[in-house]
Amino acid sequence: MNINMKYWGDNMKILVQKFGGSSVSTDEQRKIVASKISGAVKEGYKVAVVVSAMGRMGAAYATDTLKGLVTDESIISKRDMDLLMACGEIISSVVMASELKLLGIEATCLTGGQAGIITDDCFNDARILQVNPAEIYKEFERNDVVLVAGFQGMTKDGKITTLGRGGSDTTAAALGVALNAERVDIYTDVDGVKTADPKIVNNAKTLDKITYNEICQLAHEGAKVIHPRAVEIAMQGNIPLRVLSTFGEGEGTIVANGVLKGENVTDIKNDRIITGITQKTNVSQLIIDNSAKDQEISNKIFKALAQAEISVDFISINETEIIFTVKYTDCEKAVAIINNLGLKVKTNPHCAKVAAVGAGMTGVPGVMSKIVEALTEKNIKILQSADSYTSIWCLVPQENMEEAVRTLHEKFNLG
Ligand code: ADP
Ligand code: ASP
Ligand code: MG
C-alpha cells in the first residue's frame, strides 16, 4: 500500500474512530456514537470517523439486506454487487452526520473513493493500493470531523469497489496510517479482543494488551472482531490500534508493539503461548483415495480446482490419500470436478476448523497433547489436524464446534 504523505496537517492531532454495524443500528446507539465523537473533538482531535452499514441481516440498510435484494447473485456482476453494497456505508455516514449536527458538530461525508482510497479491481474483495488523504485534510481545515464510508474504495479509473466482508476495519487502519493518526479506535459490540468469541464462551477474558503479531494470528484464524488486513496495515504503519466497546466506558484492548521503552528500562512483551481459541465454520472435507500411489493424480486435482477458482485449505497428501478442505459453498462443485477426472471422493460436508492460537507456542512441548486430550475427553472427533509456528488447527464436525472451542478454552485456562 502506497501512502501519499502530506505536508498538510503537521500540527493536527488526529484520531481515527471506527464504528461497526452493530454500533450504529438504532437511533439510540447513534446518539451514543455521536457522544464518543464529540468527546474526541472536545479533547482537541480532528476525527476521521469510519462507519459501517447500519445493523446486521434484516436491518433495512445492512450489507446482507442489500445483497438480499438481488434474488440470484450469480446473474449480477461482482462490479455491480459492489455498487449495491457500497450504498450501506454511504447511507450510514450521512445519517451519522445528521446526528452530529444535532450536537452542533459540522461534519463532511466522503465515500471511500472521495477519501482517497484507491484499490485494485478485485471486486468484492479489493486490496487498497494507495491512500491519498488530501481531501480529508482539506475538510479538516473547515471542520473537526470527517465521516468516511467504510468498506469501500475506488479503482484508478473510478470504479467503486468493496474491501471484503468486515472491511470497514481496513478502511480505518489505512486512514490511520495515511493521516499519521495518534491511534485507531475500533468501536464494536464487545469490550475488546477476547480469548474466544464471547458468543460461544461465556467466560472469555478481555485482553488488555496484545501484540500485532498475536491479534494478526487471531484475526486470520477467524476472530471476526477485527479484519486481518486492518491489523497488517496498522502494523506496517506502526499505528496503535484499540478495540473497545461503543456502549461501555472500558479501555478495551490496546494493540501495539511488544517493546515498551520506559525512562530507565525497556520492557519486551513476549507473545503468549496460547492467546485464544478461534473457529471457522462452513468448511467441507474431501478425501480422495490414491491407493494406486500415482502422484500425477494430485497434480490433476489441484490444477482443475484452481482453474475453477476453488480455493483449497488444510491440504494433506500422503502416499495413499489426498485430503483437503474447501468452503461448504464450493463443495458440490469440487466433487463434480473430481468425479469428472474419473476419481471417487469421500466428503465430510459439515465441518469446522477450530484453532488454538498463540504466537509464543513455537518449540513449547505439550500443546498438541493437551488439545488431543481435551477433545478426546469430550468424544469430539478430530477429522484432521495441522500446525504452524503460531497455531494448531483441528477439523471437527460442525455440530461439535462450539463444544470444542469451550473445551479447549477451559483446558488452557484462558477464562
Ligand atoms: P462490528 O459490527 O463492530 O464490525 P463484528 O461483528 O464484525 O462487529 O465483530 C464483533 C464480534 O466479533 C463480536 O460480537 C464477537 O461475537 C465476535 N468475536 C469473535 N471472536 C472474538 C474475539 N476473540 N474477541 C472478541 N470478539 C470476538
Ligand atoms: N458492512 C460491511 C460488512 O458487513 C463492512 C463492515 O461491517 O466492516 O461486511
Ligand atoms: Mg466487523
XYZ file of C-alpha atoms and ligand atoms in Angstrom:
452
model
C 0.000 0.000 0.000
C 1.392 3.335 -1.046
C 0.583 6.277 1.227
C 0.774 9.738 -0.255
C 2.320 11.532 2.726
C 1.494 15.143 3.160
C 2.661 18.449 4.225
C -0.816 19.264 5.474
C -1.886 18.505 8.949
C 1.524 18.569 10.555
C 0.110 20.398 13.550
C -3.079 18.426 13.723
C -3.800 15.927 16.447
C -5.688 13.243 14.526
C -7.723 10.299 15.777
C -9.493 7.657 13.688
C -12.663 6.198 15.187
C -14.430 3.278 13.508
C -17.954 2.242 14.445
C -19.180 -1.178 13.322
C -22.652 -2.022 12.051
C -23.916 -3.122 15.438
C -22.851 0.223 16.939
C -24.926 2.352 14.564
C -28.070 0.313 14.054
C -30.570 2.305 16.120
C -31.234 5.959 16.795
C -30.297 5.454 20.413
C -26.986 3.816 19.500
C -26.137 6.555 17.026
C -26.589 9.115 19.802
C -24.019 7.221 21.879
C -21.672 7.166 18.878
C -22.156 10.911 18.387
C -21.217 11.492 22.010
C -17.986 9.473 21.579
C -17.063 11.560 18.536
C -17.954 14.754 20.366
C -15.752 13.649 23.288
C -12.748 13.315 20.965
C -13.432 16.730 19.422
C -13.538 18.267 22.911
C -10.109 16.733 23.583
C -8.810 18.722 20.618
C -8.685 15.980 18.000
C -9.531 16.193 14.345
C -11.517 12.995 13.956
C -11.764 10.789 10.890
C -14.825 8.668 11.625
C -15.307 5.461 9.656
C -18.780 3.948 9.742
C -20.148 0.571 8.665
C -23.592 -0.053 7.231
C -26.322 0.184 9.873
C -27.163 -3.078 11.622
C -26.923 -6.717 10.680
C -29.001 -9.055 8.465
C -32.622 -7.947 8.459
C -31.930 -4.284 9.237
C -33.102 -2.160 6.304
C -29.704 -0.957 5.043
C -27.352 -3.639 6.380
C -24.921 -5.138 3.874
C -26.612 -8.555 3.915
C -30.031 -6.959 3.388
C -28.756 -5.007 0.391
C -27.198 -8.178 -1.039
C -30.507 -9.975 -0.474
C -32.299 -7.506 -2.757
C -30.753 -9.396 -5.654
C -32.605 -12.694 -5.891
C -29.851 -14.578 -7.708
C -26.345 -13.278 -7.000
C -24.847 -15.317 -9.803
C -26.562 -13.264 -12.514
C -25.210 -9.916 -11.377
C -21.575 -8.932 -11.921
C -19.267 -8.568 -8.938
C -18.745 -4.983 -10.021
C -22.456 -4.193 -9.804
C -22.698 -6.012 -6.465
C -20.041 -3.630 -5.138
C -22.095 -0.634 -6.266
C -25.041 -2.046 -4.336
C -23.106 -2.948 -1.186
C -21.258 0.381 -1.045
C -24.602 2.154 -0.563
C -24.955 0.816 3.003
C -21.913 2.659 4.325
C -22.763 5.842 2.388
C -26.265 5.913 3.920
C -24.782 5.297 7.358
C -22.306 8.189 7.085
C -24.979 10.711 6.125
C -27.320 9.555 8.906
C -24.423 9.875 11.362
C -23.620 13.376 10.091
C -27.185 14.429 10.866
C -26.855 13.039 14.388
C -23.667 15.068 14.893
C -25.362 18.191 13.604
C -27.902 17.855 16.423
C -24.937 18.220 18.795
C -23.743 21.286 16.902
C -20.881 19.432 15.188
C -20.436 20.019 11.467
C -19.089 17.040 9.581
C -18.370 16.302 5.931
C -19.261 12.912 4.454
C -16.927 11.260 1.963
C -17.208 7.992 0.061
C -14.144 5.751 0.214
C -13.060 6.989 -3.213
C -13.532 10.648 -2.257
C -11.458 9.991 0.863
C -8.604 8.938 -1.439
C -8.780 5.163 -1.033
C -7.542 3.642 -4.279
C -7.845 -0.117 -4.740
C -7.193 -2.821 -7.295
C -10.144 -4.074 -9.340
C -10.717 -7.316 -7.466
C -14.409 -6.537 -6.937
C -15.966 -7.768 -3.650
C -12.511 -8.253 -2.102
C -10.357 -5.384 -3.331
C -6.964 -4.513 -1.864
C -6.037 -0.963 -1.023
C -3.150 0.139 -3.244
C -2.852 3.755 -2.242
C -4.358 6.337 0.101
C -4.325 9.980 -0.812
C -5.715 11.861 2.202
C -5.636 15.332 0.555
C -9.412 15.686 0.556
C -9.668 14.743 4.248
C -7.025 17.323 5.165
C -8.869 19.930 3.137
C -12.060 19.153 5.042
C -10.194 19.244 8.363
C -9.345 22.890 7.587
C -13.094 23.597 7.783
C -14.484 21.034 10.217
C -13.271 18.878 13.077
C -14.963 15.720 11.835
C -14.873 13.911 8.515
C -17.139 10.900 8.103
C -15.797 8.275 5.726
C -17.945 5.441 4.384
C -16.095 2.276 5.386
C -15.573 -0.939 3.423
C -15.138 0.736 0.041
C -12.649 2.289 -2.313
C -12.270 3.172 -5.937
C -10.100 1.853 -8.759
C -7.716 4.247 -10.506
C -10.305 4.595 -13.288
C -13.153 5.435 -10.918
C -14.986 2.142 -10.392
C -16.396 1.572 -6.903
C -15.016 -1.478 -5.084
C -15.553 -3.097 -1.678
C -12.813 -4.446 0.564
C -14.176 -7.850 1.642
C -16.666 -8.529 4.432
C -15.715 -6.753 7.645
C -13.626 -4.335 5.570
C -14.528 -1.116 7.419
C -11.760 -2.032 9.856
C -9.372 -1.988 6.892
C -10.573 1.479 5.881
C -9.926 2.729 9.412
C -6.422 1.273 9.628
C -5.440 2.593 6.188
C -6.673 6.093 7.083
C -4.870 5.871 10.425
C -1.580 5.257 8.654
C -2.219 7.812 5.887
C -3.164 10.543 8.374
C -0.410 9.532 10.795
C -3.110 9.352 13.451
C -2.300 9.141 17.112
C -4.399 5.969 17.271
C -7.133 3.999 15.509
C -10.050 3.138 17.797
C -12.220 0.235 16.628
C -15.550 0.569 18.463
C -17.706 -2.553 18.466
C -20.300 -4.522 20.455
C -17.805 -6.307 22.760
C -15.412 -4.725 25.217
C -12.196 -5.759 23.460
C -10.310 -8.667 21.989
C -11.117 -11.775 23.996
C -9.654 -15.199 24.492
C -12.547 -16.632 22.424
C -15.736 -15.489 20.754
C -17.970 -14.456 23.702
C -20.982 -15.701 21.743
C -19.580 -19.208 22.316
C -17.565 -18.904 25.521
C -19.342 -17.025 28.327
C -16.273 -16.506 30.452
C -13.886 -15.460 27.646
C -11.459 -12.928 29.088
C -10.804 -9.494 27.621
C -7.115 -8.999 26.877
C -5.941 -5.542 27.936
C -2.791 -5.575 25.779
C -1.941 -7.660 22.777
C 0.858 -7.553 20.200
C 0.181 -7.014 16.485
C 1.501 -10.490 15.923
C -0.976 -12.064 18.342
C -4.041 -10.235 17.073
C -2.996 -10.832 13.480
C -2.982 -14.600 14.052
C -6.323 -14.489 15.895
C -7.913 -12.455 13.105
C -6.578 -14.747 10.378
C -7.919 -17.791 12.191
C -11.442 -16.412 12.442
C -11.714 -13.981 15.395
C -14.004 -11.656 13.491
C -13.661 -8.778 15.956
C -11.134 -7.221 13.560
C -10.261 -7.794 9.920
C -6.782 -9.321 9.471
C -5.863 -6.824 6.742
C -6.590 -3.960 9.125
C -4.089 -5.377 11.592
C -1.463 -5.881 8.890
C -1.818 -2.298 7.680
C -1.665 -0.810 11.202
C 1.333 -2.994 11.990
C 3.199 -1.910 8.855
C 2.488 1.733 9.660
C 3.187 1.190 13.367
C -0.061 2.938 14.322
C -1.535 1.871 17.684
C -4.916 0.202 17.491
C -7.501 -0.082 20.212
C -10.565 -2.360 20.212
C -13.285 -1.250 22.614
C -16.997 -1.191 23.270
C -19.214 1.582 21.926
C -21.557 1.023 24.831
C -19.192 0.953 27.803
C -16.521 3.144 29.279
C -13.764 0.477 29.456
C -10.285 0.947 27.998
C -10.644 -2.076 25.697
C -7.666 -3.866 24.197
C -4.585 -1.948 23.124
C -2.688 -3.415 20.214
C 0.887 -2.256 19.919
C 4.441 -3.401 19.526
C 5.948 -5.716 22.101
C 8.668 -3.279 23.093
C 7.810 -0.501 25.538
C 10.618 1.962 26.135
C 10.455 3.477 29.604
C 12.798 6.017 31.204
C 15.298 3.581 32.611
C 14.106 0.212 31.410
C 12.813 -1.379 28.254
C 10.047 -3.947 28.613
C 9.961 -6.641 25.987
C 6.480 -8.096 25.857
C 6.633 -11.717 24.725
C 3.826 -13.339 22.817
C 1.680 -15.698 24.910
C 1.868 -19.465 24.377
C -1.902 -19.554 23.776
C -3.647 -16.226 23.186
C -7.042 -17.588 22.308
C -9.232 -20.152 20.635
C -10.851 -19.402 17.284
C -13.228 -21.111 14.900
C -14.167 -21.039 11.230
C -17.432 -22.566 10.121
C -18.854 -23.975 6.902
C -15.871 -25.983 5.783
C -16.100 -29.279 3.860
C -13.505 -32.032 3.898
C -12.739 -34.043 0.739
C -10.841 -37.323 0.834
C -9.614 -38.912 -2.382
C -8.278 -42.416 -2.475
C -4.884 -42.793 -4.143
C -4.062 -46.374 -3.321
C -2.602 -46.551 -6.846
C 0.114 -44.208 -5.447
C 0.008 -42.072 -8.581
C 1.405 -38.597 -7.855
C 0.027 -37.298 -11.128
C -3.468 -37.530 -9.570
C -2.732 -34.718 -7.074
C -1.407 -32.627 -9.875
C -4.595 -33.057 -11.934
C -6.927 -32.394 -8.982
C -5.319 -29.167 -7.792
C -4.956 -27.817 -11.352
C -8.631 -28.485 -12.097
C -9.760 -26.845 -8.842
C -7.530 -23.824 -9.443
C -8.987 -23.408 -12.922
C -12.464 -23.359 -11.364
C -11.218 -20.729 -8.869
C -11.916 -23.003 -5.909
C -9.530 -22.304 -3.100
C -8.318 -25.261 -1.046
C -7.066 -25.359 2.513
C -5.830 -27.806 5.126
C -4.059 -29.874 2.454
C -2.585 -33.198 3.441
C -1.094 -35.520 0.849
C 0.262 -38.908 1.744
C 1.137 -41.926 -0.356
C -2.382 -43.310 -0.483
C -4.742 -40.367 0.171
C -5.244 -36.753 -0.832
C -7.178 -34.789 1.783
C -8.133 -31.124 1.826
C -10.951 -28.737 2.645
C -12.986 -26.270 0.586
C -15.672 -23.773 1.548
C -19.029 -25.525 2.027
C -20.469 -23.455 -0.826
C -17.809 -24.877 -3.189
C -18.159 -28.494 -2.047
C -20.650 -29.758 -4.624
C -18.759 -28.120 -7.488
C -15.420 -29.516 -6.269
C -16.846 -33.042 -6.044
C -18.224 -32.791 -9.594
C -14.837 -31.625 -10.917
C -13.018 -34.506 -9.228
C -15.595 -37.051 -10.392
C -15.066 -35.725 -13.926
C -11.422 -36.697 -13.604
C -12.647 -40.253 -13.062
C -11.916 -40.206 -9.314
C -14.104 -41.031 -6.330
C -14.347 -38.611 -3.412
C -15.470 -39.148 0.156
C -16.817 -35.992 1.788
C -17.492 -34.670 5.255
C -19.542 -31.668 4.151
C -20.312 -30.092 7.524
C -17.060 -29.361 9.352
C -15.469 -26.522 11.278
C -11.878 -25.534 11.848
C -11.022 -24.878 15.471
C -7.629 -23.402 16.304
C -5.522 -22.809 19.382
C -3.625 -19.648 18.528
C -0.533 -18.386 20.262
C 2.381 -16.598 18.669
C 4.598 -17.861 21.517
C 3.864 -21.594 21.143
C 6.835 -22.358 18.891
C 9.015 -25.044 20.428
C 6.835 -25.397 23.537
C 6.174 -29.108 24.105
C 2.773 -30.489 25.132
C 0.351 -28.124 23.374
C -0.898 -30.732 20.889
C -1.090 -33.353 23.592
C -3.399 -31.118 25.656
C -5.616 -30.464 22.632
C -5.993 -34.152 21.808
C -6.632 -34.980 25.463
C -9.328 -32.308 25.810
C -11.186 -33.257 22.628
C -10.932 -36.981 23.342
C -12.403 -36.466 26.817
C -15.469 -34.964 25.125
C -15.602 -37.613 22.391
C -15.051 -34.977 19.720
C -13.635 -36.499 16.547
C -10.512 -34.870 15.109
C -11.019 -35.327 11.366
C -7.699 -33.735 10.504
C -5.080 -31.557 12.150
C -2.215 -29.320 11.128
C 0.058 -26.768 12.745
C 2.199 -23.745 12.047
C 4.557 -21.921 14.367
C 1.638 -19.906 15.784
C -1.415 -22.172 15.563
C -2.666 -25.715 15.878
C -5.805 -26.423 13.865
C -8.252 -29.276 14.257
C -11.024 -30.047 11.838
C -14.062 -31.229 13.773
C -17.683 -31.987 12.848
C -19.608 -28.705 12.645
C -22.075 -29.903 15.293
C -19.212 -30.238 17.818
C -17.572 -26.909 17.048
C -18.913 -24.859 19.954
C -18.163 -27.579 22.472
C -14.649 -27.967 21.042
C -13.993 -24.217 21.442
C -15.285 -24.208 25.028
C -13.318 -27.340 25.913
C -10.012 -26.004 24.581
C -10.620 -22.632 26.239
C -11.052 -24.393 29.557
C -8.135 -26.790 29.035
C -5.732 -23.881 28.528
C -7.203 -21.971 31.498
C -7.972 -18.939 29.383
C -11.106 -17.843 31.231
P -18.674 -4.752 14.046
O -20.068 -4.660 13.556
O -18.396 -3.812 15.176
O -17.640 -4.692 12.972
P -18.244 -7.632 14.209
O -19.479 -8.457 14.318
O -17.562 -7.595 12.894
O -18.585 -6.172 14.760
O -17.185 -8.115 15.307
C -17.551 -8.180 16.659
C -17.907 -9.620 17.011
O -16.741 -10.436 16.919
C -18.349 -9.807 18.444
O -19.730 -9.607 18.585
C -17.934 -11.240 18.771
O -19.020 -12.138 18.749
C -17.018 -11.624 17.618
N -15.732 -12.221 18.056
C -15.206 -13.367 17.537
N -14.061 -13.679 18.138
C -13.826 -12.715 19.066
C -12.773 -12.485 19.999
N -11.707 -13.308 20.094
N -12.852 -11.397 20.789
C -13.912 -10.549 20.689
N -14.940 -10.718 19.831
C -14.902 -11.779 19.021
N -20.771 -3.622 6.181
C -19.684 -4.478 5.763
C -19.955 -5.919 6.171
O -20.991 -6.201 6.748
C -18.356 -3.978 6.251
C -18.149 -3.994 7.766
O -19.120 -4.122 8.509
O -16.994 -3.825 8.191
O -19.147 -6.779 5.896
Mg -16.572 -6.117 11.810
